[in-house]
CSV table of C-alpha atoms in Angstrom, one decimal:
chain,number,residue,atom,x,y,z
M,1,UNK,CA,-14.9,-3.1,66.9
M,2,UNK,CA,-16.5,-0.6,69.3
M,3,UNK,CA,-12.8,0.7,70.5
M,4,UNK,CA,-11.8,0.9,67.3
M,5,UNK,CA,-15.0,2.7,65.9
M,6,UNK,CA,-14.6,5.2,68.3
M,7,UNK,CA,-10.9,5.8,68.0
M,8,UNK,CA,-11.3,6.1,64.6
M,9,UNK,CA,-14.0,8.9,65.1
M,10,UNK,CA,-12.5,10.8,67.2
M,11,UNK,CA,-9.1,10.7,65.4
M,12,UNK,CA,-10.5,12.1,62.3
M,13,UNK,CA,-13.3,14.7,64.6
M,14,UNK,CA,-9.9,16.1,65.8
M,15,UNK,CA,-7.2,16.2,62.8
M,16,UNK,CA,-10.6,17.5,60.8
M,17,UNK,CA,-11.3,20.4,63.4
M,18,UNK,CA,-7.7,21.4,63.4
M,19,UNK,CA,-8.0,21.7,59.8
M,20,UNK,CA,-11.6,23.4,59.2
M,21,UNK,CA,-11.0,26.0,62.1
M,22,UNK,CA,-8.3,27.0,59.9
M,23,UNK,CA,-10.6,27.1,57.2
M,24,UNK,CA,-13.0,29.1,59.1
M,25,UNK,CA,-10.7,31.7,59.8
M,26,UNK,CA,-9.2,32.0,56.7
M,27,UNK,CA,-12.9,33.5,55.3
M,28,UNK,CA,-13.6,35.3,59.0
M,29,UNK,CA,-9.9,37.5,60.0
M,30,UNK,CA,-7.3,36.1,58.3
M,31,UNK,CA,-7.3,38.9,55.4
M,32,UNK,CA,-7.2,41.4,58.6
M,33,UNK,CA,-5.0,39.8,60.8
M,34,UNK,CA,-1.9,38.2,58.3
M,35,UNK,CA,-2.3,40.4,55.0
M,36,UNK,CA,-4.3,43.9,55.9
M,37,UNK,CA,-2.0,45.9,53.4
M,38,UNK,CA,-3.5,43.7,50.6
M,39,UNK,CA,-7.3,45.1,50.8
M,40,UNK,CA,-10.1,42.9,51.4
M,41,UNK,CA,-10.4,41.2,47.9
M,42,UNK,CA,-6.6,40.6,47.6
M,43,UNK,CA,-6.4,39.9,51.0
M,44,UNK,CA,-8.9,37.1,51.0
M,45,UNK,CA,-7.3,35.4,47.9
M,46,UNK,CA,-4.1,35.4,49.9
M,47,UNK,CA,-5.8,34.2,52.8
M,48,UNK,CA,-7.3,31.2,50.6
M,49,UNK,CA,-4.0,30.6,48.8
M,50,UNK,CA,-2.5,29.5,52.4
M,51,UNK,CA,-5.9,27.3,53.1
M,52,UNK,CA,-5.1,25.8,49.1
M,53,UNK,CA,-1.5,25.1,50.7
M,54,UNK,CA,-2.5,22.1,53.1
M,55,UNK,CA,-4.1,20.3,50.0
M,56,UNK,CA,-0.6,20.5,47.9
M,57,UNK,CA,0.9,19.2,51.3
M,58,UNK,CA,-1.2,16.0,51.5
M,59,UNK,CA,-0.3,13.9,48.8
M,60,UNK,CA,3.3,14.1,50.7
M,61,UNK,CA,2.2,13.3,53.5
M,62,UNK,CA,0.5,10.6,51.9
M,63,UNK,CA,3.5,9.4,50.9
M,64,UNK,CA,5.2,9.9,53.6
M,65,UNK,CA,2.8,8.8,56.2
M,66,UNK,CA,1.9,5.5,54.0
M,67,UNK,CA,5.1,4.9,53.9
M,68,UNK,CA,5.8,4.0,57.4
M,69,UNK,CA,2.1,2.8,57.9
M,70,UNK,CA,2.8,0.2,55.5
M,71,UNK,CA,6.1,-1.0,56.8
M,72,UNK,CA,6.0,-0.2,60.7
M,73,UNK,CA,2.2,-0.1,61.0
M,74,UNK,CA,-1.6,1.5,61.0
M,75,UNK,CA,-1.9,2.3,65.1
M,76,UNK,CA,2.1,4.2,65.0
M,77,UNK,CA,1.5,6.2,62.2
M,78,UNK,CA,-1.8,7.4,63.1
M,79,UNK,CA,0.1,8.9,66.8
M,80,UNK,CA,2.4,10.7,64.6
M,81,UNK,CA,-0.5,12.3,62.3
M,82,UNK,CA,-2.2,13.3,65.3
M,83,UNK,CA,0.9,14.8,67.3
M,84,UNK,CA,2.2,17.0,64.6
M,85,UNK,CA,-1.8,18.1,63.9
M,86,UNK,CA,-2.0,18.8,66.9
M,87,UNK,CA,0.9,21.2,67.7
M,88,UNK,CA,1.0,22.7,64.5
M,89,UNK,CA,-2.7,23.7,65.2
M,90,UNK,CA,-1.9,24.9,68.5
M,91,UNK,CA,0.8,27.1,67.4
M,92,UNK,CA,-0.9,28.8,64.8
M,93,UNK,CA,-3.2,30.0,67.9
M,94,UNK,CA,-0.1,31.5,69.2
M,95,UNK,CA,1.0,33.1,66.4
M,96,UNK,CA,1.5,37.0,66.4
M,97,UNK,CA,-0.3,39.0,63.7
M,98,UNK,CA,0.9,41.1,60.7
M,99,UNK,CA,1.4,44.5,62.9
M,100,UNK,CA,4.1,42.8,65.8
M,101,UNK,CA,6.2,40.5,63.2
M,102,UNK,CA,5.6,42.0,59.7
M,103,UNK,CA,6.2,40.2,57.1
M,104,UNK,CA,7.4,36.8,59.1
M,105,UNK,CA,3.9,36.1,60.0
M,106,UNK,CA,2.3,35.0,56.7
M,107,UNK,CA,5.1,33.4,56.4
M,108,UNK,CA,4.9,31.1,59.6
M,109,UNK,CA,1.8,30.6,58.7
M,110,UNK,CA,2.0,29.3,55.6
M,111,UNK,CA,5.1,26.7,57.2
M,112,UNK,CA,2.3,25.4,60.3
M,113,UNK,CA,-0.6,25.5,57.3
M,114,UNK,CA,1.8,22.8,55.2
M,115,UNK,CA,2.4,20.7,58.3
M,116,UNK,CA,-1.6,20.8,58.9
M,117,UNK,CA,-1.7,19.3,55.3
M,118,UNK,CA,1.1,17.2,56.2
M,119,UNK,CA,-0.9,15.5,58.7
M,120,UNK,CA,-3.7,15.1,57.3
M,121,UNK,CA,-2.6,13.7,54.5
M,122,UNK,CA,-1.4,10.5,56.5
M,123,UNK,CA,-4.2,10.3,58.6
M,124,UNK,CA,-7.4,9.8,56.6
M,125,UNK,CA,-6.0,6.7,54.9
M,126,UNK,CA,-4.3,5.6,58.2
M,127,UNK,CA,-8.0,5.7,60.2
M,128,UNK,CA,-10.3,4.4,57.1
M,129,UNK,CA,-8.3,1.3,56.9
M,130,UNK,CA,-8.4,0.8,60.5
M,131,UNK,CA,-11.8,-0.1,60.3
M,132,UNK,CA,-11.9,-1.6,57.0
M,133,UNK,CA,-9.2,-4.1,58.0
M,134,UNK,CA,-11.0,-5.0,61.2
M,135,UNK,CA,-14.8,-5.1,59.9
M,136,UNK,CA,-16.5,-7.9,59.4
M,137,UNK,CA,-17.0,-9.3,55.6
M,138,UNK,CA,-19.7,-6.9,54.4
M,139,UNK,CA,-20.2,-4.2,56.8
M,140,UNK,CA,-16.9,-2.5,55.8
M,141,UNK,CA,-19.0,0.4,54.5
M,142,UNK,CA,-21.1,0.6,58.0
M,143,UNK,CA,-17.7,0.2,60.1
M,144,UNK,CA,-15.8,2.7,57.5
M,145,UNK,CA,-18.7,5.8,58.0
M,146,UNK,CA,-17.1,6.1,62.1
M,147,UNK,CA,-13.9,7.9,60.9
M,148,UNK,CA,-16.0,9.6,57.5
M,149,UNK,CA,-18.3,11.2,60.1
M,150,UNK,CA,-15.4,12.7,62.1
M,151,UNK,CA,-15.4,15.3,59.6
M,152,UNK,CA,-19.3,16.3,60.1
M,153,UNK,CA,-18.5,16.8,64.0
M,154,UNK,CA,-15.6,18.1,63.2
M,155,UNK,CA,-17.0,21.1,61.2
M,156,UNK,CA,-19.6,21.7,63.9
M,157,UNK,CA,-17.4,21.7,66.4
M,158,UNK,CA,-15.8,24.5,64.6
M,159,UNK,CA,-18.5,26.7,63.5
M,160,UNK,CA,-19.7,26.1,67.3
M,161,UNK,CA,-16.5,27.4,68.9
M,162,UNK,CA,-16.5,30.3,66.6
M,163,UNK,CA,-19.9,31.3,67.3
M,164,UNK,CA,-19.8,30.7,71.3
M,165,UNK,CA,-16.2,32.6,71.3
M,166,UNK,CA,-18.3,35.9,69.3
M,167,UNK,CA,-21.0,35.5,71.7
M,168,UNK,CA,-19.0,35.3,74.9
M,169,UNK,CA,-16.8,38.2,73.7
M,170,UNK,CA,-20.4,40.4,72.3
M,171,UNK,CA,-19.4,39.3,68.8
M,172,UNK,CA,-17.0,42.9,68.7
M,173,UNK,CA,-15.0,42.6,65.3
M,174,UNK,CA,-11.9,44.5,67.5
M,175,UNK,CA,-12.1,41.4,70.3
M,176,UNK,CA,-13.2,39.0,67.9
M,177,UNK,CA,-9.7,39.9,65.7
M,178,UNK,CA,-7.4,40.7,68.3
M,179,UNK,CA,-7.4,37.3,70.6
M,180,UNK,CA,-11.3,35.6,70.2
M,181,UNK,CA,-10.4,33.4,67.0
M,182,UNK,CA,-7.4,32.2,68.9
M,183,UNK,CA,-9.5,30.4,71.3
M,184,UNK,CA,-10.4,27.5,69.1
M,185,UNK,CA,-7.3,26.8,67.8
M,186,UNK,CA,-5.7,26.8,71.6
M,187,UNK,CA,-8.2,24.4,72.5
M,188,UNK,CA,-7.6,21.8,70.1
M,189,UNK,CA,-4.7,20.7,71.9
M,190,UNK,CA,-7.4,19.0,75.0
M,191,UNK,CA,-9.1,16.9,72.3
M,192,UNK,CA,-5.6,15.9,70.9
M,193,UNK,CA,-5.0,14.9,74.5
M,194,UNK,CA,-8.3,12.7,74.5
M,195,UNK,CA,-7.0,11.4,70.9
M,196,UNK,CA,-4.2,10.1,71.9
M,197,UNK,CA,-5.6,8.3,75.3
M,198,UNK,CA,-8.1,6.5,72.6
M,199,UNK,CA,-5.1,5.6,70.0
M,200,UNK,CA,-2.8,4.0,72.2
M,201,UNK,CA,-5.3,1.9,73.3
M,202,UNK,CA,-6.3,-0.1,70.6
M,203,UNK,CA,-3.7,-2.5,68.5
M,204,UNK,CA,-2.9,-3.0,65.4
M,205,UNK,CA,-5.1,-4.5,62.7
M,206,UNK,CA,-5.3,-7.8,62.0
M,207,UNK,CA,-5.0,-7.7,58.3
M,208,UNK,CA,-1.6,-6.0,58.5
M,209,UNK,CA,-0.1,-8.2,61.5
M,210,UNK,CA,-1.0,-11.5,59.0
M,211,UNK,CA,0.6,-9.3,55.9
M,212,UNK,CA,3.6,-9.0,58.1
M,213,UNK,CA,3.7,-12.7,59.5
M,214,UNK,CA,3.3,-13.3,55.2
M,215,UNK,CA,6.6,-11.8,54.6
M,216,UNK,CA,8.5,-12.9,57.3
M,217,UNK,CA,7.7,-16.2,56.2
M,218,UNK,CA,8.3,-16.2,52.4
M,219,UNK,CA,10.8,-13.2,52.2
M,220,UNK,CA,10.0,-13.5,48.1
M,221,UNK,CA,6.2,-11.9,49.1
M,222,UNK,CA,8.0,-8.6,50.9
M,223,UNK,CA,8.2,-5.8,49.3
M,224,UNK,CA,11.8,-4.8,46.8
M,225,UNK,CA,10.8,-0.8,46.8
M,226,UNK,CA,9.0,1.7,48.6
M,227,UNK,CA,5.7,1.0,48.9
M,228,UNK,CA,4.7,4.4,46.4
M,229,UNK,CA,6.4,2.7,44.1
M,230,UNK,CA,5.1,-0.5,43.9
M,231,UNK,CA,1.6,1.2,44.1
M,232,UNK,CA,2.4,3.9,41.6
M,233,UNK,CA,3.6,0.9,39.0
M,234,UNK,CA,1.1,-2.1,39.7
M,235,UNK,CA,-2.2,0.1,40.6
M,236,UNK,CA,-1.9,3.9,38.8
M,237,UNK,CA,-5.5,3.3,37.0
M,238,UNK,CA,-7.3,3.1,41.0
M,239,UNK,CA,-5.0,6.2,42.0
M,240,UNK,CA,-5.9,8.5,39.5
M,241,UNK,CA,-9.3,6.9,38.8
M,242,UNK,CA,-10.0,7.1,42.9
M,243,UNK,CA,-8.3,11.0,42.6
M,244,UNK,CA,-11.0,11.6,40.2
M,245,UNK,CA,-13.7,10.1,40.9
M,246,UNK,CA,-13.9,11.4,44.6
M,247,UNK,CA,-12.4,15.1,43.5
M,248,UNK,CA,-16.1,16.8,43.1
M,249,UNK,CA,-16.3,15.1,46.6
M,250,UNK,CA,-13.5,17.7,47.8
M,251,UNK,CA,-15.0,20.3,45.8
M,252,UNK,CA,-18.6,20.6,46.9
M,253,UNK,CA,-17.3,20.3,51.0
M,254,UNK,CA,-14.4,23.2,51.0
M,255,UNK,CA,-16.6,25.3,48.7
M,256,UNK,CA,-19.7,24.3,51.2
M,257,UNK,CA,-17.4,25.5,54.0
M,258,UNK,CA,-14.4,27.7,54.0
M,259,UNK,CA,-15.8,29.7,50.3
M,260,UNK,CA,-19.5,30.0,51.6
M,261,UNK,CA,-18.5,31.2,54.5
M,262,UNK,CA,-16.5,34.1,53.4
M,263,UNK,CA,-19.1,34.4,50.7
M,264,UNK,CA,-22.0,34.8,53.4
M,265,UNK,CA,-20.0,37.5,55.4
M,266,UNK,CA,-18.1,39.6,52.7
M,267,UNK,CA,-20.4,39.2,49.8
M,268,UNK,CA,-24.0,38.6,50.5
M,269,UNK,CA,-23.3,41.1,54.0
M,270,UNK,CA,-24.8,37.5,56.3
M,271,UNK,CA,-24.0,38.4,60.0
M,272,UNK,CA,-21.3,36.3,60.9
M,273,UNK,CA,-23.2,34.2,63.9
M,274,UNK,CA,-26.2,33.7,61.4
M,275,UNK,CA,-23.1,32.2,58.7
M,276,UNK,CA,-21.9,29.9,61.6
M,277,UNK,CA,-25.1,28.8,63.0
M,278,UNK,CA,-25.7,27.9,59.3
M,279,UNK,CA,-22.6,25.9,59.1
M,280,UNK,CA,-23.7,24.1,62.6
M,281,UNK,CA,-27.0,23.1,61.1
M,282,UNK,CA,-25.6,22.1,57.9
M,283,UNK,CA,-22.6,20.0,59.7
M,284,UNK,CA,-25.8,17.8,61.4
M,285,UNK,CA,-27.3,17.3,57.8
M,286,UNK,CA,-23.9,16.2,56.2
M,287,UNK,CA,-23.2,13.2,58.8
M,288,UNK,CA,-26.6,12.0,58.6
M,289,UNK,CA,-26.3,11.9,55.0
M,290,UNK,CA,-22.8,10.5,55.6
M,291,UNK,CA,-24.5,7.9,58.0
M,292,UNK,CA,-27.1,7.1,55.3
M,293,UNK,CA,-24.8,6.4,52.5
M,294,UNK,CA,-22.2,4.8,53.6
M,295,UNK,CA,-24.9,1.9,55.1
M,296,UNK,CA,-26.7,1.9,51.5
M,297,UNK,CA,-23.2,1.0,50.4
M,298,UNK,CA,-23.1,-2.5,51.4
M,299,UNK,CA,-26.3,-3.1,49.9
M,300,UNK,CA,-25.8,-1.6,46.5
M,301,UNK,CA,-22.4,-1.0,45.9
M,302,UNK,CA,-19.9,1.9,46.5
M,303,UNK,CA,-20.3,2.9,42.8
M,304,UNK,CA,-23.7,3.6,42.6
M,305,UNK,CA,-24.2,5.9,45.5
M,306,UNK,CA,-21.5,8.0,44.5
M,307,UNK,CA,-22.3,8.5,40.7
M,308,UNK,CA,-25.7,9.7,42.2
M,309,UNK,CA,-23.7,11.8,44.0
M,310,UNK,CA,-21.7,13.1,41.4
M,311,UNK,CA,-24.7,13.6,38.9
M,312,UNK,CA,-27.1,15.5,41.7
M,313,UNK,CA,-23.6,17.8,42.0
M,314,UNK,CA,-23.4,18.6,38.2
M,315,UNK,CA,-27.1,19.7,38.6
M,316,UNK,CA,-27.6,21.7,42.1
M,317,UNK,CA,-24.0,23.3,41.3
M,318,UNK,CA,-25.6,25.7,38.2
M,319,UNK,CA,-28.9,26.4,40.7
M,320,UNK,CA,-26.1,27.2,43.9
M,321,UNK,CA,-25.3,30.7,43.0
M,322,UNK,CA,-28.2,32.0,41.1
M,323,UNK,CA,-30.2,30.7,44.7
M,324,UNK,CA,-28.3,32.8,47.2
M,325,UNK,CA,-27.2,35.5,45.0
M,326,UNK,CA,-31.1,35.9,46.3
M,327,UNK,CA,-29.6,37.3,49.4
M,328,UNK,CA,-32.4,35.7,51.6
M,329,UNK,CA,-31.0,34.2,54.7
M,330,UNK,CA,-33.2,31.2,54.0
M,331,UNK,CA,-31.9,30.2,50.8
M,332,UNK,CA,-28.0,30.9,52.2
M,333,UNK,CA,-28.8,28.0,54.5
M,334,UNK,CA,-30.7,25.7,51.9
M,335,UNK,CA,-27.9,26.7,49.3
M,336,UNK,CA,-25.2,25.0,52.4
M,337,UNK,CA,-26.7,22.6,53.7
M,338,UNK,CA,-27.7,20.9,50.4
M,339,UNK,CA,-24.2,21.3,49.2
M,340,UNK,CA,-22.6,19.5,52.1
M,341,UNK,CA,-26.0,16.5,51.6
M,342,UNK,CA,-24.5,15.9,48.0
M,343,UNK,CA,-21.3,15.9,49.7
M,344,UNK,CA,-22.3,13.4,52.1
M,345,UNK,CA,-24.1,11.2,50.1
M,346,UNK,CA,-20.4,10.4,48.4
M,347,UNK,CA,-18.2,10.8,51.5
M,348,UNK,CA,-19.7,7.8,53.8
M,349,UNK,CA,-19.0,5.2,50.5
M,350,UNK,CA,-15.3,6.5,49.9
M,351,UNK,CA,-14.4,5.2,53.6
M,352,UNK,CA,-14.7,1.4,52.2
M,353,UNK,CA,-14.2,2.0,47.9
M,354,UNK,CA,-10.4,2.9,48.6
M,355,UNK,CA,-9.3,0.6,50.8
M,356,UNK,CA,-10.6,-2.0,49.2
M,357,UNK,CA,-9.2,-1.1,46.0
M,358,UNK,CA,-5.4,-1.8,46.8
M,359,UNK,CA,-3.2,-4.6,47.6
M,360,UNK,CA,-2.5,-4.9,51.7
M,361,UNK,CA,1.3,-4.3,51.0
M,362,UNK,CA,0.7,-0.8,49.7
M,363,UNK,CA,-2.8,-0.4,50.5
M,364,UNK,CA,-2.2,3.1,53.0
M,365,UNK,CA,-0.2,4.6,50.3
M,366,UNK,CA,-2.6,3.9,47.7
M,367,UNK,CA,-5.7,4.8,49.4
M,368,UNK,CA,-4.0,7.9,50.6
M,369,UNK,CA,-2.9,9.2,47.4
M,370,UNK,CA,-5.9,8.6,45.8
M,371,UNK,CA,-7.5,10.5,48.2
M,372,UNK,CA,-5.1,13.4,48.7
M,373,UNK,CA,-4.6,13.6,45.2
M,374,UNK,CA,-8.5,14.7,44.6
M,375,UNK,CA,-8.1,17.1,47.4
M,376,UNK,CA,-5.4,19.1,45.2
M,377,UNK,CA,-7.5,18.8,42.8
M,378,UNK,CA,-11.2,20.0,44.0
M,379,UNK,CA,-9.7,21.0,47.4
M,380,UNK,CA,-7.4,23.5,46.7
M,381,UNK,CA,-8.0,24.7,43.3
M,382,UNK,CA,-11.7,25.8,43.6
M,383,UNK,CA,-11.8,27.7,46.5
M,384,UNK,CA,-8.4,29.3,45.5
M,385,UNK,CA,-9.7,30.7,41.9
M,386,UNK,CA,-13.5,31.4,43.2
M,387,UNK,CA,-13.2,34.9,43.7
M,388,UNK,CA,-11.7,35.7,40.5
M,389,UNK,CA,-13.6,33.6,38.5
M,390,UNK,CA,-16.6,35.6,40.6
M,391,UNK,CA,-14.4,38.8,39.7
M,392,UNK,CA,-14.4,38.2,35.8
M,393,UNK,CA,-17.3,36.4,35.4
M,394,UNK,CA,-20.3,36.3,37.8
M,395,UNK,CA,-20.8,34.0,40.3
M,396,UNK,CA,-22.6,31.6,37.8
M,397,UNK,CA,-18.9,31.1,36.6
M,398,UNK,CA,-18.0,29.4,39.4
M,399,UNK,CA,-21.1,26.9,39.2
M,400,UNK,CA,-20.6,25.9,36.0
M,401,UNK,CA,-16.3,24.9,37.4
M,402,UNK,CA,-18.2,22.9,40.0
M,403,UNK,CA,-20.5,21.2,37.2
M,404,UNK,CA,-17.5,20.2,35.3
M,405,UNK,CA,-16.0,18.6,38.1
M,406,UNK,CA,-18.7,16.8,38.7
M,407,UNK,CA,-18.6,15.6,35.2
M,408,UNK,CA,-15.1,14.3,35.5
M,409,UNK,CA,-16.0,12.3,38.8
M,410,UNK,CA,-18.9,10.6,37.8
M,411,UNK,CA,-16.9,9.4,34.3
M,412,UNK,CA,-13.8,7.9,37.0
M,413,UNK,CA,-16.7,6.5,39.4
M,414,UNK,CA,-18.1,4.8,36.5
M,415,UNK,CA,-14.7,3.4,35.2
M,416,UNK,CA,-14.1,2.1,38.7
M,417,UNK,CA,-15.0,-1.6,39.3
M,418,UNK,CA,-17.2,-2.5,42.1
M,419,UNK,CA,-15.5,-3.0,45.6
M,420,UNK,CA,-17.7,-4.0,48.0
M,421,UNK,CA,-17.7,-7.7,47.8
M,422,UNK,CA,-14.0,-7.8,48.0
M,423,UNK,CA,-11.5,-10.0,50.8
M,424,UNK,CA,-9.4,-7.4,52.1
C-alpha cells in the first residue's frame, strides 16, 4: 500500500503540474507571448479559451484512456497518461512565440493544450482507482486522498517555480517573457522521469486481475461492447449525477487558480511574486483540507462532507469578489486561500465516491467521465466567460455564476446514494 500510495502521488503531483503551469502562464505571458495583436483584454480571453480547451479534451480521453484501462489494465494506462503529459508539456516549453512563427503558434498550442487534456483525462480515474482497488475495506477514503493531494503539490510546485524563475532572473517582464516562463515547463520532463521509475514498479491491482480471471472463466460475465457503452447504458444517473455533483468542485479550484491569478496581476495591479507566493500558501491550505476531508470521509460518509462543501461555496462565492475588489493584499490571500479550503474540503472525498460508484468492468470509464465531464462543466466554462461576465456586469456577476453552481452540485450530491460502505 505504501508503493502504491506514493506512485499514486506522485503520478497525479506531475500530470497536475504539467497542467497548472499551463494555467499559470496562461494569466502571467500567454496574452503577450501567443496573441499580442489582440490587446490585453482580448488577449487574455484568448489565452483562457486555450486553458478552457484541455477540459473539452478530457472526457475523450476519458474515454479513451478507460477504455484500454478497463480491458488491458490500471498500471499500462497510467504510463501512457504520463508519457504523452509529459512530452506534450515539454514541448510547449519549446515552442516559439507569436513574433518567429505567426500565426502557427497559437495554433500549436492549442494542438499540445488538447493532448494535456487528453492526458489528464485518463489519468485521474486511472490513479484514484489504484488505491481504491488496493485499500483495505474502509479506509478507501484515507488511501484515495494520496493521488487527490497530488494536485495541492502540484500547484505549489508551480507557483514556486514561477516565482524562483522571476527571482533568479530579477523578476524583469522582458526576461521573464522572453525565455523565464519556459523553465518550468522544461523541467517537468525530470519529474516525469521519476514518475515513470515509481509506475513501473508497482503491479496491477488486485480487484482488476480477479475481474479478469472472472471472465476468462465464465466468458458470459465479459463484456459484449465497449466499456462507455455499457457504462453510459447501465449507470448514466452516477455519470451525470457524479458530473454534477463534483462540477462546483472544478469551479471553485480553476477560478482559485488560473482566474485569480490573472485577476491579482492585471486587475487588482498585485505584484506578480506577491500573486504566486499567495498561490504557494494557499496550495499548503488546500491539501491539508484535502487531507482532512477525505479521512472524515470514512467516518461520515462521502455525501456529507461534500454537500458542506457545496453549501459553504454557494455562500463565500457572493462575499469573494466584493472582498478583494478591496484591493488589500491581505484579503487577496484570504479571498484564495479560502476558495481552494472549500475546494479541498470536496476534493479529498471524490477520490473514493467515484470509484465506488461503478461496476469493476467499466469502473475507469465511469469514474472518469464523471469526473471529466464536471471539469467541462465548472472547469472550462467559468474561467472562460469571467472576464466578460466582469466586462458586462461587475465582478459580483461572476460570484453569483459560482453560487449557482454550487446550487446544482449540492442538489446531485444529495441525489447520490452513500458509497463508503461499499465491496469494490
Amino acid at each position: 500500500m505504501r508503493k502504491v500510495a506514493i506512485a499514486s502521488c506522485i503520478g497525479t503531483t506531475i500530470e497536475f503540474y504539467d497542467f497548472f503551469i499551463y494555467g499559470t502562464a496562461a494569466a502571467l505571458v500567454f496574452p503577450t507571448v501567443f496573441f499580442p495583436a489582440l490587446g490585453a483584454t482580448a488577449g487574455t480571453v484568448a489565452s483562457f479559451a486555450t486553458f478552457a480547451v484541455a477540459f473539452i479534451a478530457r472526457p475523450a480521453g476519458s474515454m479513451l484512456f478507460g477504455h484500454f484501462g478497463d480491458r488491458i489494465g490500471r498500471k499500462k494506462t497510467l504510463i501512457s497518461t504520463l508519457l504523452l503529459m509529459g512530452f506534450s508539456t515539454l514541448l510547449i516549453g519549446l515552442l516559439p512565440g507569436a513574433s518567429t512563427i505567426g500565426v502557427a503558434a497559437p495554433i500549436l498550442l492549442v494542438l499540445l493544450r488538447f493532448c494535456q487534456g487528453f492526458a489528464v483525462g485518463g489519468e485521474w480515474a486511472g490513479a484514484t482507482l489504484l488505491t481504491a482497488e488496493y485499500a483495505p475495506p474502509g479506509q478507501r477514503g484515507k488511501y484515495a486522498l494520496f493521488p487527490q493531494i497530488g494536485p495541492a503539490i502540484a500547484f505549489l510546485l508551480s507557483c514556486g517555480t514561477f516565482l524562483i524563475t522571476g527571482a533568479v532572473l530579477g523578476d524583469t517582464d522582458s526576461a521573464f517573457l522572453d525565455y523565464g516562463w519556459r523553465i518550468p515547463f522544461i523541467f517537468s520532463i525530470v519529474l516525469v522521469a521519476i514518475g515513470l521509475y515509481m509506475r513501473l514498479a508497482i503491479e496491477e491491482t488486485p480487484v482488476f486481475r480477479a475481474q479478469q480471471k472472472q471472465e476468462q472463466a465464465d466468458e458470459s460475465t465479459a463484456p459484449k461492447r465497449l466499456p462507455f457503452l455499457d457504462a453510459w447504458q447501465e449507470q448514466r444517473k452516477e455519470i451525470l449525477l457524479a458530473a454534477g455533483s463534483i462540477a462546483m468542485l472544478f469551479a471553485m479550484f480553476y477560478m482559485g487558480t488560473a482566474y485569480l491569478t490573472s485577476y491579482g496581476t492585471k486587475t487588482l495591479g498585485h505584484d506578480r511574486p506577491f500573486v504566486l507566493l499567495v498561490g504557494v500558501g494557499s496550495a499548503v491550505v488546500f491539501g491539508a483540507t484535502t487531507v482532512v476531508s477525505a479521512l472524515y470521509s470514512d467516518r461520515i460518509g462521502r455525501r456529507v462532507v461534500i454537500m458542506t462543501s457545496c453549501a459553504a461555496a454557494i455562500v463565500w462565492s457572493l462575499a469573494l469578489f466584493p472582498l478583494i475588489d478591496t484591493g488589500s493584499p491581505v484579503a487577496f490571500a484570504i479571498g484564495v486561500a479560502i476558495t481552494l479550503a472549500i475546494f479541498g474540503i470536496a476534493y479529498g472525498p471524490c477520490g473514493a465516491l467515484l470509484p465506488e460508484l461503478f461496476h469493476t468492468r467499466y469502473r475507469y470509464t465511469g469514474a472518469g467521465l464523471g469526473y471529466n465531464l464536471a471539469g467541462v462543466l465548472g472547469g472550462a466554462i467559468p474561467p472562460l466567460i469571467a472576464t466578460p461576465l466582469a466586462a458586462a456586469y461587475g465582478s459580483i456577476a461572476i460570484g453569483v455564476m459560482l453560487a449557482v453552481l454550487g446550487v446544482v452540485s449540492l442538489i446531485c450530491t444529495w441525489a447520490l446514494a452513500e458509497t463508503k460502505d461499499a465491496v469494490l
